[in-house]
Amino acid sequence: MDKPTGPIAHDRFDFSPIVDRPPLRWPNGARVALWVIPNIEHFMFDRPSTSITPLTTGFVPDVLNYSWRDFGVRVGIWRMMDVMQRYGVRGTVALNADVCDNYPRIIEAGNKLGWEWMGHGKNNSMLMANRAEDEERQMIREIHAQITRATGKKPRGWLGPALTESHNTLDLLAEVGFDYVGDWVNDEQPYPMRVKSGQMTSIPYSIEINDIPAFLDGKQSPQSFGQMIKDQFDVLYEDSAESGRVMSICLHPFLIGHPFRIKYFDDALKHITSRKDVWLATGSEIVDAYRAQSR
């Protein structure tokens, strides 16, 4: 029998059926709040991570998969920036803190575009689960400080690397000043989470409208992924007639940034932004609008 490693149930939030909630309204009568999350990441050279092929993952170094991921910061993110700017979409970046030191040109460009930066761990080779409390506390403090120094603004949002948490993560995030999190992919509206101090709001993130599960696990074609994005939006738009919804598009520049994939992302943004009552927002803007109605 597996040895228990923590409580058998969480106490972070109460069950809340969406059909029983008061209507949620977005600014200027918008029905859907859209946020796009580029995951901009740094990977350590001496260990495996997200891979396009398993053939070389046992080698150190794994030049094939490492360099495939490295395409994202060298080429893919710049193509994403061009497409998103075309449609007036600002990114809310899930940012590995190590990106700040390794790729400062990306920070400079994102700031010029008015993008938001949220914490995404130190790098994508180090996850958050199974860490001692003091170790995790120090790690989160260093990440918060590193992003603040590099971007010029304290990050509010957080997405764990691979959406991982320990039992202490939410409390430690709130303790340091993070106040919203995307790890819990269980809703289409924000909701409050209980933490020991400060405040924490869960914001809808998607593990399915997400290019890693779609392309690498689900073997979707670029065209079918673009259609998934449009279908997701169309249904959310209809459902939001009575109460606002949040739609996230979760992307990695080493995947979506390739020419044969990004044309379908471009087409999906064109489809979404053709509707006037869509709010193109950042994570913080969505959370603030939600909190203003839920006090």
Coordinates of C-alpha atoms in Angstrom, one line a residue:
M1 CA 0.0 0.0 0.0
D2 CA 1.3 3.5 -0.9
K3 CA 2.3 5.5 2.1
P4 CA 0.2 8.7 2.6
T5 CA 2.1 11.9 2.0
G6 CA -0.5 14.4 3.0
P7 CA -4.2 15.1 3.7
I8 CA -6.7 13.0 1.8
A9 CA -8.7 16.1 0.9
H10 CA -7.8 19.8 0.5
D11 CA -9.4 22.7 2.2
R12 CA -8.6 25.4 -0.4
F13 CA -12.1 26.1 -1.7
D14 CA -15.7 25.0 -1.4
F15 CA -17.7 23.2 -4.1
S16 CA -19.4 25.8 -6.3
P17 CA -21.6 24.7 -9.2
I18 CA -21.4 27.3 -11.9
V19 CA -25.1 27.3 -12.4
D20 CA -25.7 28.5 -8.8
R21 CA -23.4 31.5 -8.9
P22 CA -24.4 35.2 -9.4
P23 CA -23.9 36.4 -13.0
L24 CA -20.3 37.5 -13.7
R25 CA -19.9 40.6 -15.8
W26 CA -16.8 41.8 -17.7
P27 CA -15.9 45.4 -18.6
N28 CA -17.9 47.1 -21.4
G29 CA -20.4 44.3 -21.6
A30 CA -17.8 41.7 -22.8
R31 CA -19.0 38.1 -22.7
V32 CA -15.7 36.2 -22.8
A33 CA -12.4 37.3 -21.2
L34 CA -9.5 36.0 -23.3
W35 CA -6.0 35.6 -22.0
V36 CA -3.1 34.1 -23.9
I37 CA -0.3 32.5 -21.9
P38 CA 3.1 32.1 -23.6
N39 CA 5.2 29.8 -21.5
I40 CA 8.7 31.2 -21.8
E41 CA 11.1 28.7 -20.3
H42 CA 14.7 27.8 -19.6
F43 CA 15.9 24.2 -19.6
M44 CA 19.0 22.8 -18.0
F45 CA 21.4 21.1 -20.4
D46 CA 22.1 18.1 -18.3
R47 CA 18.7 16.5 -17.8
P48 CA 15.6 15.5 -19.8
S49 CA 12.5 17.6 -20.2
T50 CA 9.7 18.1 -22.7
S51 CA 10.8 16.2 -25.9
I52 CA 9.8 15.8 -29.5
T53 CA 11.2 12.2 -29.6
P54 CA 12.1 9.7 -26.9
L55 CA 15.0 8.3 -29.0
T56 CA 17.7 10.4 -27.3
T57 CA 16.2 11.3 -23.9
G58 CA 18.6 8.9 -22.2
F59 CA 21.7 10.7 -23.4
V60 CA 23.5 13.5 -21.6
P61 CA 23.5 15.8 -23.3
D62 CA 20.4 15.2 -25.3
V63 CA 21.3 17.7 -28.0
L64 CA 18.3 16.8 -30.3
N65 CA 15.6 17.6 -27.7
Y66 CA 17.5 20.4 -26.0
S67 CA 18.0 22.3 -29.2
W68 CA 14.4 21.7 -30.3
R69 CA 13.3 23.4 -27.1
D70 CA 15.8 26.1 -27.6
F71 CA 14.1 27.1 -30.8
G72 CA 11.4 28.7 -28.7
V73 CA 13.5 31.5 -27.3
R74 CA 15.6 32.0 -30.4
V75 CA 12.8 32.1 -33.0
G76 CA 9.4 30.9 -31.9
I77 CA 8.6 33.6 -29.3
W78 CA 9.4 36.4 -31.8
R79 CA 6.9 34.9 -34.3
M80 CA 4.3 34.7 -31.5
M81 CA 4.8 38.3 -30.6
D82 CA 4.2 39.4 -34.2
V83 CA 1.0 37.4 -34.5
M84 CA -0.4 38.5 -31.1
Q85 CA 0.4 42.1 -31.7
R86 CA -1.5 41.9 -35.0
Y87 CA -4.7 41.2 -33.1
G88 CA -4.1 43.4 -30.1
V89 CA -3.5 40.5 -27.7
R90 CA -1.1 41.0 -24.9
G91 CA 0.5 38.0 -23.4
T92 CA 0.5 37.0 -19.7
V93 CA 3.8 35.1 -19.7
A94 CA 4.4 32.1 -17.5
L95 CA 8.0 33.0 -16.9
N96 CA 10.8 30.8 -15.6
A97 CA 12.9 33.2 -13.5
D98 CA 16.1 31.9 -15.2
V99 CA 14.8 33.4 -18.5
C100 CA 15.5 36.8 -17.0
D101 CA 19.3 36.2 -16.9
N102 CA 19.6 34.0 -19.9
Y103 CA 17.4 35.8 -22.4
P104 CA 17.0 39.5 -21.3
R105 CA 16.1 40.5 -24.9
I106 CA 12.8 38.7 -24.4
I107 CA 12.0 40.7 -21.3
E108 CA 12.8 43.9 -23.1
A109 CA 10.5 43.1 -26.0
G110 CA 7.7 41.9 -23.8
N111 CA 7.8 45.1 -21.7
K112 CA 7.5 47.2 -24.9
L113 CA 4.4 45.2 -25.8
G114 CA 2.8 45.7 -22.4
W115 CA 2.9 42.0 -21.6
E116 CA 2.4 40.8 -18.0
W117 CA 4.9 38.4 -16.3
M118 CA 3.8 35.8 -13.9
G119 CA 6.1 33.3 -12.0
H120 CA 6.6 29.9 -13.5
G121 CA 9.3 28.4 -11.2
K122 CA 13.0 28.9 -11.5
N123 CA 13.3 26.8 -14.7
N124 CA 11.4 24.0 -16.3
S125 CA 13.8 21.3 -15.2
M126 CA 13.0 21.9 -11.5
L127 CA 9.4 21.2 -10.4
M128 CA 7.7 22.3 -7.2
A129 CA 6.3 19.1 -5.8
N130 CA 7.9 17.2 -2.9
R131 CA 10.0 20.1 -1.6
A132 CA 10.7 20.8 2.0
E133 CA 8.8 23.9 3.2
D134 CA 11.8 26.1 4.0
E135 CA 13.5 25.1 0.7
E136 CA 10.3 26.0 -1.3
R137 CA 9.8 29.2 0.6
Q138 CA 13.3 30.4 -0.3
M139 CA 12.9 29.3 -3.9
I140 CA 9.7 31.2 -4.3
R141 CA 11.2 34.3 -2.7
E142 CA 14.1 34.2 -5.0
I143 CA 11.9 33.8 -8.1
H144 CA 9.7 36.7 -7.1
A145 CA 12.8 38.9 -6.5
Q146 CA 14.4 37.8 -9.8
I147 CA 11.4 38.6 -11.9
T148 CA 10.8 41.9 -10.1
R149 CA 14.4 43.0 -10.8
A150 CA 14.3 42.0 -14.5
T151 CA 10.9 43.2 -15.5
G152 CA 10.5 46.3 -13.2
K153 CA 7.2 45.0 -11.8
K154 CA 6.3 42.6 -9.0
P155 CA 4.7 39.5 -10.5
R156 CA 1.2 38.7 -9.2
G157 CA 0.4 35.5 -11.0
W158 CA 1.9 32.0 -10.7
L159 CA 1.8 28.9 -12.8
G160 CA 3.8 26.0 -11.4
P161 CA 6.3 24.2 -13.8
A162 CA 4.2 21.4 -15.2
L163 CA 1.4 22.8 -12.9
T164 CA 3.1 21.1 -9.9
E165 CA 2.6 22.2 -6.2
S166 CA 3.4 20.9 -2.8
H167 CA 0.9 21.0 0.0
N168 CA 2.5 24.4 1.1
T169 CA 2.8 26.1 -2.3
L170 CA -0.3 28.2 -2.2
D171 CA 0.4 29.5 1.3
L172 CA 4.0 30.3 0.4
L173 CA 3.0 32.1 -2.8
A174 CA 0.6 34.3 -0.9
E175 CA 3.1 35.0 1.8
V176 CA 5.6 36.4 -0.7
G177 CA 3.0 38.5 -2.7
F178 CA 1.6 36.3 -5.5
D179 CA -2.2 36.6 -5.5
Y180 CA -3.5 34.5 -8.3
V181 CA -2.6 31.0 -9.7
G182 CA -3.4 28.9 -12.8
D183 CA -2.5 25.5 -11.6
W184 CA -6.1 24.3 -10.8
V185 CA -7.7 23.7 -14.2
N186 CA -11.2 23.1 -12.8
D187 CA -13.4 26.1 -13.8
E188 CA -14.3 28.6 -16.4
Q189 CA -14.5 31.5 -13.9
P190 CA -12.1 32.7 -11.3
Y191 CA -12.7 31.7 -7.7
P192 CA -11.1 32.4 -4.2
M193 CA -8.8 30.0 -2.6
R194 CA -8.0 29.8 1.2
V195 CA -4.5 30.6 2.2
K196 CA -2.9 31.3 5.6
S197 CA -2.1 34.9 4.8
G198 CA -2.7 37.4 2.0
Q199 CA -5.1 36.3 -0.7
M200 CA -5.2 33.9 -3.6
T201 CA -7.5 33.6 -6.6
S202 CA -7.6 30.7 -9.0
I203 CA -7.8 31.8 -12.7
P204 CA -9.0 29.5 -15.4
Y205 CA -6.0 27.9 -17.2
S206 CA -6.4 25.0 -19.7
I207 CA -4.5 21.7 -20.0
E208 CA -6.4 21.0 -23.2
I209 CA -6.4 24.2 -25.2
N210 CA -2.6 23.8 -24.7
D211 CA -0.2 23.0 -27.4
I212 CA 1.9 20.4 -25.4
P213 CA -0.9 18.0 -24.6
A214 CA -2.5 18.7 -28.0
F215 CA 0.5 18.1 -30.2
L216 CA 2.7 15.8 -28.1
D217 CA 0.2 13.7 -26.2
G218 CA -3.0 14.0 -28.3
K219 CA -1.1 14.0 -31.7
Q220 CA -3.4 16.7 -33.0
S221 CA -2.5 18.4 -36.3
P222 CA -1.9 22.1 -36.3
Q223 CA -5.1 22.5 -38.2
S224 CA -7.2 20.5 -35.7
F225 CA -5.6 22.5 -32.8
G226 CA -6.6 25.7 -34.4
Q227 CA -10.1 24.4 -34.8
M228 CA -10.2 23.3 -31.1
I229 CA -9.4 26.9 -30.1
K230 CA -12.2 28.3 -32.3
D231 CA -14.7 25.6 -31.1
Q232 CA -13.8 26.3 -27.5
F233 CA -14.4 30.0 -28.0
D234 CA -17.7 29.5 -29.9
V235 CA -19.2 27.4 -27.1
L236 CA -17.9 29.7 -24.3
Y237 CA -19.3 32.7 -26.2
E238 CA -22.8 31.1 -26.3
D239 CA -22.6 30.0 -22.7
S240 CA -21.6 33.5 -21.6
A241 CA -24.8 35.1 -22.6
E242 CA -26.0 34.9 -18.9
S243 CA -22.6 34.9 -17.1
G244 CA -19.1 35.8 -18.3
R245 CA -16.5 33.1 -19.0
V246 CA -12.7 33.1 -19.2
M247 CA -10.9 31.5 -22.1
S248 CA -7.2 30.7 -21.9
I249 CA -4.9 29.7 -24.8
C250 CA -1.8 28.1 -23.4
L251 CA 1.2 28.0 -25.6
H252 CA 4.9 27.2 -25.8
P253 CA 7.0 29.0 -28.4
F254 CA 9.1 25.9 -29.2
L255 CA 5.8 24.3 -30.4
I256 CA 3.4 26.9 -31.7
G257 CA 6.2 29.1 -33.0
H258 CA 7.0 26.9 -35.9
P259 CA 5.7 28.2 -39.3
F260 CA 3.5 25.2 -40.0
R261 CA 1.7 25.6 -36.7
I262 CA 1.4 29.3 -36.1
K263 CA -0.7 30.0 -39.2
Y264 CA -3.5 28.2 -37.4
F265 CA -3.0 30.2 -34.2
D266 CA -3.2 33.3 -36.3
D267 CA -6.4 32.1 -37.9
A268 CA -7.9 31.3 -34.4
L269 CA -7.1 34.8 -33.1
K270 CA -8.6 36.3 -36.2
H271 CA -11.8 34.3 -35.5
I272 CA -12.0 35.3 -31.8
T273 CA -11.2 39.0 -32.3
S274 CA -13.8 39.3 -35.0
R275 CA -16.4 39.5 -32.2
K276 CA -16.7 42.9 -30.5
D277 CA -17.8 41.7 -27.1
V278 CA -14.6 39.9 -26.3
W279 CA -12.3 41.3 -23.7
L280 CA -8.6 40.9 -24.6
A281 CA -7.1 40.9 -21.1
T282 CA -4.2 40.0 -18.9
G283 CA -4.4 37.7 -15.9
S284 CA -4.3 40.5 -13.4
E285 CA -7.0 42.4 -15.2
I286 CA -9.3 39.4 -15.2
V287 CA -8.6 38.8 -11.5
D288 CA -9.2 42.4 -10.5
A289 CA -12.5 42.6 -12.5
Y290 CA -13.7 39.4 -10.8
R291 CA -12.7 40.6 -7.3
A292 CA -14.5 43.9 -7.8
Q293 CA -17.8 42.0 -8.2
S294 CA -17.3 39.3 -5.5
R295 CA -16.6 41.6 -2.5

